[in-house]
PDB file of C-alpha atoms in Angstrom:
ATOM      1  CA  GLU A   1       0.435 -11.929  14.649  1.00  0.00           C
ATOM      2  CA  LEU A   2      -2.355 -11.814  13.372  1.00  0.00           C
ATOM      3  CA  LYS A   3      -4.531  -9.025  12.673  1.00  0.00           C
ATOM      4  CA  VAL A   4      -8.233  -8.560  10.453  1.00  0.00           C
ATOM      5  CA  GLU A   5      -9.933  -4.913   9.645  1.00  0.00           C
ATOM      6  CA  GLN A   6     -12.602  -4.703   8.044  1.00  0.00           C
ATOM      7  CA  ASN A   7     -14.423  -1.416   7.077  1.00  0.00           C
ATOM      8  CA  PRO A   8     -16.819   0.087   7.790  1.00  0.00           C
ATOM      9  CA  LEU A   9     -16.878  -0.638  11.263  1.00  0.00           C
ATOM     10  CA  PHE A  10     -20.409   0.952  10.680  1.00  0.00           C
ATOM     11  CA  LEU A  11     -23.013   1.570   7.412  1.00  0.00           C
ATOM     12  CA  SER A  12     -26.269   2.532   7.155  1.00  0.00           C
ATOM     13  CA  MET A  13     -27.426   2.490   4.049  1.00  0.00           C
ATOM     14  CA  GLN A  14     -31.266   2.621   1.944  1.00  0.00           C
ATOM     15  CA  GLU A  15     -32.831   0.154   0.668  1.00  0.00           C
ATOM     16  CA  GLY A  16     -32.309  -0.844  -2.836  1.00  0.00           C
ATOM     17  CA  LYS A  17     -28.667   0.600  -2.598  1.00  0.00           C
ATOM     18  CA  ASN A  18     -25.271  -1.207  -2.893  1.00  0.00           C
ATOM     19  CA  TYR A  19     -22.425  -1.247  -1.028  1.00  0.00           C
ATOM     20  CA  THR A  20     -19.425  -3.211  -0.214  1.00  0.00           C
ATOM     21  CA  ILE A  21     -17.562  -3.898   2.811  1.00  0.00           C
ATOM     22  CA  TYR A  22     -13.907  -5.066   3.113  1.00  0.00           C
ATOM     23  CA  CYS A  23     -11.788  -7.392   5.243  1.00  0.00           C
ATOM     24  CA  ASN A  24      -7.268  -7.185   4.779  1.00  0.00           C
ATOM     25  CA  TYR A  25      -5.760  -9.402   6.831  1.00  0.00           C
ATOM     26  CA  SER A  26      -1.756  -9.440   7.527  1.00  0.00           C
ATOM     27  CA  THR A  27      -0.166 -12.791   7.273  1.00  0.00           C
ATOM     28  CA  THR A  28      -1.111 -15.658   4.644  1.00  0.00           C
ATOM     29  CA  SER A  29      -4.301 -17.491   4.442  1.00  0.00           C
ATOM     30  CA  ASP A  30      -6.019 -19.598   2.038  1.00  0.00           C
ATOM     31  CA  ARG A  31      -9.052 -19.479   3.495  1.00  0.00           C
ATOM     32  CA  LEU A  32     -11.486 -16.950   5.403  1.00  0.00           C
ATOM     33  CA  TYR A  33     -15.212 -17.482   6.647  1.00  0.00           C
ATOM     34  CA  TRP A  34     -17.888 -14.965   6.601  1.00  0.00           C
ATOM     35  CA  TYR A  35     -20.588 -14.880   9.475  1.00  0.00           C
ATOM     36  CA  ARG A  36     -23.223 -12.892  10.428  1.00  0.00           C
ATOM     37  CA  GLN A  37     -24.457 -11.868  13.804  1.00  0.00           C
ATOM     38  CA  ASP A  38     -28.191 -10.585  14.808  1.00  0.00           C
ATOM     39  CA  PRO A  39     -28.419  -8.508  17.923  1.00  0.00           C
ATOM     40  CA  GLY A  40     -27.851 -10.673  21.057  1.00  0.00           C
ATOM     41  CA  LYS A  41     -27.626 -13.678  18.955  1.00  0.00           C
ATOM     42  CA  SER A  42     -25.130 -16.169  18.039  1.00  0.00           C
ATOM     43  CA  LEU A  43     -22.862 -16.363  14.496  1.00  0.00           C
ATOM     44  CA  GLU A  44     -24.003 -18.238  11.522  1.00  0.00           C
ATOM     45  CA  SER A  45     -21.658 -18.878   8.820  1.00  0.00           C
ATOM     46  CA  LEU A  46     -22.831 -17.332   5.411  1.00  0.00           C
ATOM     47  CA  PHE A  47     -19.701 -18.390   2.874  1.00  0.00           C
ATOM     48  CA  VAL A  48     -16.331 -20.524   3.351  1.00  0.00           C
ATOM     49  CA  LEU A  49     -14.244 -19.028   1.004  1.00  0.00           C
ATOM     50  CA  LEU A  50     -10.896 -21.696   0.063  1.00  0.00           C
ATOM     51  CA  SER A  51      -9.060 -20.628  -1.945  1.00  0.00           C
ATOM     52  CA  ASN A  52      -7.361 -17.632  -3.795  1.00  0.00           C
ATOM     53  CA  GLY A  53      -9.595 -16.564  -5.993  1.00  0.00           C
ATOM     54  CA  ALA A  54     -13.312 -17.467  -4.388  1.00  0.00           C
ATOM     55  CA  VAL A  55     -16.103 -15.836  -4.907  1.00  0.00           C
ATOM     56  CA  LYS A  56     -19.535 -18.039  -3.258  1.00  0.00           C
ATOM     57  CA  GLN A  57     -22.946 -15.347  -3.404  1.00  0.00           C
ATOM     58  CA  GLU A  58     -26.045 -15.858  -1.783  1.00  0.00           C
ATOM     59  CA  GLY A  59     -28.961 -14.033  -2.409  1.00  0.00           C
ATOM     60  CA  ARG A  60     -28.085 -10.070  -2.012  1.00  0.00           C
ATOM     61  CA  LEU A  61     -24.579 -10.774  -1.345  1.00  0.00           C
ATOM     62  CA  MET A  62     -21.641 -12.562  -3.047  1.00  0.00           C
ATOM     63  CA  ALA A  63     -18.318 -12.944  -0.929  1.00  0.00           C
ATOM     64  CA  SER A  64     -14.391 -13.254  -2.081  1.00  0.00           C
ATOM     65  CA  LEU A  65     -11.148 -13.648  -1.855  1.00  0.00           C
ATOM     66  CA  ASP A  66      -7.491 -12.111  -3.010  1.00  0.00           C
ATOM     67  CA  THR A  67      -5.479 -14.051  -1.012  1.00  0.00           C
ATOM     68  CA  LYS A  68      -2.135 -12.485  -3.572  1.00  0.00           C
ATOM     69  CA  ALA A  69      -3.051  -8.921  -1.542  1.00  0.00           C
ATOM     70  CA  ARG A  70      -4.599 -10.357   1.392  1.00  0.00           C
ATOM     71  CA  LEU A  71      -8.461  -8.873   1.192  1.00  0.00           C
ATOM     72  CA  SER A  72     -11.973  -9.942   1.650  1.00  0.00           C
ATOM     73  CA  THR A  73     -14.921  -8.520   0.422  1.00  0.00           C
ATOM     74  CA  LEU A  74     -18.634  -8.996   1.117  1.00  0.00           C
ATOM     75  CA  HIS A  75     -21.016  -6.830  -1.553  1.00  0.00           C
ATOM     76  CA  ILE A  76     -23.783  -6.601  -1.033  1.00  0.00           C
ATOM     77  CA  THR A  77     -26.551  -5.880  -4.093  1.00  0.00           C
ATOM     78  CA  ALA A  78     -29.809  -4.499  -4.040  1.00  0.00           C
ATOM     79  CA  ALA A  79     -29.475  -4.487   0.277  1.00  0.00           C
ATOM     80  CA  VAL A  80     -33.241  -4.797   2.185  1.00  0.00           C
ATOM     81  CA  HIS A  81     -33.879  -4.995   5.477  1.00  0.00           C
ATOM     82  CA  ASP A  82     -33.690  -8.017   6.843  1.00  0.00           C
ATOM     83  CA  LEU A  83     -29.652  -7.861   5.672  1.00  0.00           C
ATOM     84  CA  SER A  84     -29.709  -5.550   8.806  1.00  0.00           C
ATOM     85  CA  ALA A  85     -26.649  -7.248  11.206  1.00  0.00           C
ATOM     86  CA  THR A  86     -23.178  -7.592  12.377  1.00  0.00           C
ATOM     87  CA  TYR A  87     -21.231  -8.974   9.643  1.00  0.00           C
ATOM     88  CA  PHE A  88     -17.620 -10.911  10.812  1.00  0.00           C
ATOM     89  CA  CYS A  89     -15.618 -11.750   8.128  1.00  0.00           C
ATOM     90  CA  ALA A  90     -12.310 -14.485  10.584  1.00  0.00           C
ATOM     91  CA  VAL A  91      -9.540 -16.141   9.549  1.00  0.00           C
ATOM     92  CA  PRO A  92      -7.861 -18.295  10.891  1.00  0.00           C
ATOM     93  CA  ASN A  93      -4.950 -18.944  13.508  1.00  0.00           C
ATOM     94  CA  SER A  94      -2.608 -21.462  11.696  1.00  0.00           C
ATOM     95  CA  GLY A  95      -2.508 -23.283   7.968  1.00  0.00           C
ATOM     96  CA  GLY A  96      -4.998 -25.074   9.630  1.00  0.00           C
ATOM     97  CA  GLY A  97      -6.705 -23.853  11.397  1.00  0.00           C
ATOM     98  CA  ALA A  98      -7.422 -26.762  14.518  1.00  0.00           C
ATOM     99  CA  ASP A  99      -5.439 -23.032  16.656  1.00  0.00           C
ATOM    100  CA  GLY A 100      -9.010 -20.790  16.053  1.00  0.00           C
ATOM    101  CA  LEU A 101     -10.047 -18.127  13.955  1.00  0.00           C
ATOM    102  CA  THR A 102      -8.868 -14.356  14.869  1.00  0.00           C
ATOM    103  CA  PHE A 103     -12.384 -12.259  13.574  1.00  0.00           C
ATOM    104  CA  GLY A 104     -12.439  -8.388  12.688  1.00  0.00           C
ATOM    105  CA  LYS A 105     -14.106  -6.412  14.506  1.00  0.00           C
ATOM    106  CA  GLY A 106     -17.400  -6.815  12.133  1.00  0.00           C
ATOM    107  CA  THR A 107     -19.367  -3.841   9.981  1.00  0.00           C
ATOM    108  CA  HIS A 108     -22.799  -3.410  11.953  1.00  0.00           C
ATOM    109  CA  LEU A 109     -24.958  -2.939   8.826  1.00  0.00           C
ATOM    110  CA  ILE A 110     -28.731  -0.814   9.392  1.00  0.00           C
ATOM    111  CA  ILE A 111     -30.287  -1.033   6.288  1.00  0.00           C
ATOM    112  CA  GLN A 112     -33.143   1.951   6.468  1.00  0.00           C
ATOM    113  CA  PRO A 113     -35.776   1.807   3.981  1.00  0.00           C
TER     114      PRO A 113
ATOM    115  CA  SER B   1     -26.662 -33.494  11.484  1.00  0.00           C
ATOM    116  CA  GLN B   2     -23.929 -32.072  14.657  1.00  0.00           C
ATOM    117  CA  THR B   3     -26.154 -29.878  17.294  1.00  0.00           C
ATOM    118  CA  ILE B   4     -24.061 -27.768  20.237  1.00  0.00           C
ATOM    119  CA  HIS B   5     -25.548 -26.681  23.444  1.00  0.00           C
ATOM    120  CA  GLN B   6     -24.608 -23.999  25.626  1.00  0.00           C
ATOM    121  CA  TRP B   7     -25.566 -24.060  29.022  1.00  0.00           C
ATOM    122  CA  PRO B   8     -26.820 -21.383  30.832  1.00  0.00           C
ATOM    123  CA  ALA B   9     -28.201 -19.469  28.281  1.00  0.00           C
ATOM    124  CA  THR B  10     -27.977 -15.682  30.970  1.00  0.00           C
ATOM    125  CA  LEU B  11     -26.395 -15.664  34.257  1.00  0.00           C
ATOM    126  CA  VAL B  12     -25.850 -12.778  36.313  1.00  0.00           C
ATOM    127  CA  GLN B  13     -23.297 -13.348  38.990  1.00  0.00           C
ATOM    128  CA  PRO B  14     -21.344 -11.870  42.096  1.00  0.00           C
ATOM    129  CA  VAL B  15     -17.615 -10.391  41.455  1.00  0.00           C
ATOM    130  CA  GLY B  16     -15.856 -12.449  43.719  1.00  0.00           C
ATOM    131  CA  SER B  17     -18.506 -16.188  42.678  1.00  0.00           C
ATOM    132  CA  PRO B  18     -17.793 -18.815  40.691  1.00  0.00           C
ATOM    133  CA  LEU B  19     -18.664 -19.933  37.497  1.00  0.00           C
ATOM    134  CA  SER B  20     -19.191 -22.649  35.582  1.00  0.00           C
ATOM    135  CA  LEU B  21     -19.604 -23.035  31.894  1.00  0.00           C
ATOM    136  CA  GLU B  22     -20.154 -26.164  29.387  1.00  0.00           C
ATOM    137  CA  CYS B  23     -21.084 -26.443  25.967  1.00  0.00           C
ATOM    138  CA  THR B  24     -21.395 -30.141  24.088  1.00  0.00           C
ATOM    139  CA  VAL B  25     -21.955 -31.199  21.046  1.00  0.00           C
ATOM    140  CA  GLU B  26     -23.731 -34.177  18.980  1.00  0.00           C
ATOM    141  CA  GLY B  27     -23.714 -36.425  16.174  1.00  0.00           C
ATOM    142  CA  THR B  28     -19.716 -35.654  15.797  1.00  0.00           C
ATOM    143  CA  SER B  29     -16.605 -36.640  17.005  1.00  0.00           C
ATOM    144  CA  ASN B  30     -13.421 -35.580  18.080  1.00  0.00           C
ATOM    145  CA  PRO B  31     -14.046 -32.836  17.248  1.00  0.00           C
ATOM    146  CA  ASN B  32     -11.869 -29.516  17.533  1.00  0.00           C
ATOM    147  CA  LEU B  33     -13.738 -27.237  20.319  1.00  0.00           C
ATOM    148  CA  TYR B  34     -13.108 -23.013  21.204  1.00  0.00           C
ATOM    149  CA  TRP B  35     -14.178 -21.095  23.361  1.00  0.00           C
ATOM    150  CA  TYR B  36     -15.513 -17.481  22.297  1.00  0.00           C
ATOM    151  CA  ARG B  37     -16.256 -14.214  24.515  1.00  0.00           C
ATOM    152  CA  GLN B  38     -16.935 -11.114  22.651  1.00  0.00           C
ATOM    153  CA  ALA B  39     -17.846  -7.935  25.194  1.00  0.00           C
ATOM    154  CA  ALA B  40     -20.073  -5.766  25.048  1.00  0.00           C
ATOM    155  CA  GLY B  41     -20.189  -4.339  21.482  1.00  0.00           C
ATOM    156  CA  ARG B  42     -16.907  -5.402  20.348  1.00  0.00           C
ATOM    157  CA  GLY B  43     -15.182  -7.887  18.613  1.00  0.00           C
ATOM    158  CA  LEU B  44     -14.617 -11.861  18.898  1.00  0.00           C
ATOM    159  CA  GLN B  45     -11.817 -13.376  20.978  1.00  0.00           C
ATOM    160  CA  LEU B  46      -9.707 -16.247  21.321  1.00  0.00           C
ATOM    161  CA  LEU B  47      -9.877 -17.865  24.682  1.00  0.00           C
ATOM    162  CA  PHE B  48      -9.861 -21.645  24.763  1.00  0.00           C
ATOM    163  CA  TYR B  49      -9.618 -24.088  22.408  1.00  0.00           C
ATOM    164  CA  SER B  50      -8.843 -28.142  22.498  1.00  0.00           C
ATOM    165  CA  VAL B  51      -7.673 -30.636  19.927  1.00  0.00           C
ATOM    166  CA  GLY B  52      -8.773 -33.554  21.354  1.00  0.00           C
ATOM    167  CA  ILE B  53     -10.277 -35.168  25.492  1.00  0.00           C
ATOM    168  CA  GLY B  54      -7.938 -33.138  27.847  1.00  0.00           C
ATOM    169  CA  GLN B  55      -5.576 -31.398  25.250  1.00  0.00           C
ATOM    170  CA  ILE B  56      -6.377 -27.702  26.535  1.00  0.00           C
ATOM    171  CA  SER B  57      -4.597 -24.871  24.820  1.00  0.00           C
ATOM    172  CA  SER B  58      -5.078 -21.067  26.095  1.00  0.00           C
ATOM    173  CA  GLU B  59      -4.410 -17.866  24.026  1.00  0.00           C
ATOM    174  CA  VAL B  60      -4.936 -15.778  26.746  1.00  0.00           C
ATOM    175  CA  PRO B  61      -3.760 -14.753  29.823  1.00  0.00           C
ATOM    176  CA  GLN B  62      -6.800 -14.471  32.329  1.00  0.00           C
ATOM    177  CA  ASN B  63      -8.456 -16.106  35.496  1.00  0.00           C
ATOM    178  CA  LEU B  64     -10.525 -18.690  33.566  1.00  0.00           C
ATOM    179  CA  SER B  65      -9.581 -22.001  32.520  1.00  0.00           C
ATOM    180  CA  ALA B  66     -11.143 -24.956  30.443  1.00  0.00           C
ATOM    181  CA  SER B  67     -11.306 -28.791  30.713  1.00  0.00           C
ATOM    182  CA  ARG B  68     -12.241 -31.136  27.960  1.00  0.00           C
ATOM    183  CA  PRO B  69     -13.784 -33.507  29.815  1.00  0.00           C
ATOM    184  CA  GLN B  70     -15.622 -36.969  27.632  1.00  0.00           C
ATOM    185  CA  ASP B  71     -15.333 -35.725  23.809  1.00  0.00           C
ATOM    186  CA  ARG B  72     -17.911 -33.512  22.970  1.00  0.00           C
ATOM    187  CA  GLN B  73     -17.887 -31.263  26.220  1.00  0.00           C
ATOM    188  CA  PHE B  74     -16.576 -28.177  27.110  1.00  0.00           C
ATOM    189  CA  ILE B  75     -16.727 -26.451  30.038  1.00  0.00           C
ATOM    190  CA  LEU B  76     -15.318 -22.712  30.893  1.00  0.00           C
ATOM    191  CA  SER B  77     -14.790 -22.251  34.605  1.00  0.00           C
ATOM    192  CA  SER B  78     -13.670 -20.340  37.276  1.00  0.00           C
ATOM    193  CA  LYS B  79     -12.804 -19.751  40.779  1.00  0.00           C
ATOM    194  CA  LYS B  80     -13.451 -16.203  41.428  1.00  0.00           C
ATOM    195  CA  LEU B  81     -15.137 -13.260  38.540  1.00  0.00           C
ATOM    196  CA  LEU B  82     -14.163 -10.530  38.234  1.00  0.00           C
ATOM    197  CA  LEU B  83     -16.315  -6.957  36.581  1.00  0.00           C
ATOM    198  CA  SER B  84     -14.542  -7.830  33.529  1.00  0.00           C
ATOM    199  CA  ASP B  85     -15.597 -11.240  32.721  1.00  0.00           C
ATOM    200  CA  SER B  86     -18.767 -10.503  32.296  1.00  0.00           C
ATOM    201  CA  GLY B  87     -19.800 -10.620  28.122  1.00  0.00           C
ATOM    202  CA  PHE B  88     -21.187 -13.782  25.521  1.00  0.00           C
ATOM    203  CA  TYR B  89     -19.100 -16.650  26.333  1.00  0.00           C
ATOM    204  CA  LEU B  90     -20.117 -18.857  22.885  1.00  0.00           C
ATOM    205  CA  CYS B  91     -18.843 -22.543  22.330  1.00  0.00           C
ATOM    206  CA  ALA B  92     -17.707 -23.301  18.418  1.00  0.00           C
ATOM    207  CA  TRP B  93     -16.638 -27.111  17.701  1.00  0.00           C
ATOM    208  CA  SER B  94     -14.834 -27.370  13.733  1.00  0.00           C
ATOM    209  CA  ALA B  95     -14.225 -30.889  11.666  1.00  0.00           C
ATOM    210  CA  HIS B  96     -10.189 -30.272  12.502  1.00  0.00           C
ATOM    211  CA  GLY B  97      -9.377 -27.121  11.234  1.00  0.00           C
ATOM    212  CA  TYR B  98     -12.471 -26.263   9.428  1.00  0.00           C
ATOM    213  CA  GLU B  99     -14.779 -23.972   9.906  1.00  0.00           C
ATOM    214  CA  GLN B 100     -16.727 -23.249  13.108  1.00  0.00           C
ATOM    215  CA  TYR B 101     -20.347 -23.682  14.533  1.00  0.00           C
ATOM    216  CA  PHE B 102     -20.993 -21.798  16.878  1.00  0.00           C
ATOM    217  CA  GLY B 103     -23.790 -22.881  20.191  1.00  0.00           C
ATOM    218  CA  PRO B 104     -26.507 -20.262  20.980  1.00  0.00           C
ATOM    219  CA  GLY B 105     -24.155 -18.734  23.318  1.00  0.00           C
ATOM    220  CA  THR B 106     -24.315 -18.211  27.523  1.00  0.00           C
ATOM    221  CA  ARG B 107     -24.521 -13.904  28.406  1.00  0.00           C
ATOM    222  CA  LEU B 108     -22.901 -13.765  31.564  1.00  0.00           C
ATOM    223  CA  THR B 109     -23.465 -10.271  33.562  1.00  0.00           C
ATOM    224  CA  VAL B 110     -20.849 -10.294  36.569  1.00  0.00           C
ATOM    225  CA  THR B 111     -22.128  -7.737  39.344  1.00  0.00           C
TER     226      THR B 111
END
């Protein structure tokens, strides 16, 4: 059974600081997804990582994937309040992903002025 | 471009009542369709997925069922709701196993 673990589950940080969210998964996968969820809203796709060593950056967020270590990271640089949200990583249940995703429990990120 | 719709947006139902949630996708053909549930303050749980009309796979045994009567329509149903069915129900689509795109969700409260 595929397990996806995120840490930390809760993170309070100050604006301007850097931090990293970690996502570990238990079975082989060559792809991983990061989503953002604002309170009361649906999920918004942030990054699609499709191979070992993949790195994607969007503004102050950068995601990477190490398929050998079964680890993905989401790095936040010089955090701003607008990045406050819950972040989820997700891994396909099978290689093709047609049978859905398994999500981590999410990291609730609060960025304070 | 593709869009995904869900309705209703919110629903309050008594225990034991029936349920029908609808999801439709526009702008694509033969998508994979998914139902997820997010309980309060928790992660997402895959409930059902469908790779074609009339093809439904269930991930979690429960009192819910799903149907796909048309290529771009996915329906989640229950004959009798339980308190534990409360949550945020999200429909998603993908182009055959790639990135999933989520609808706006239905917030269900069972009283």
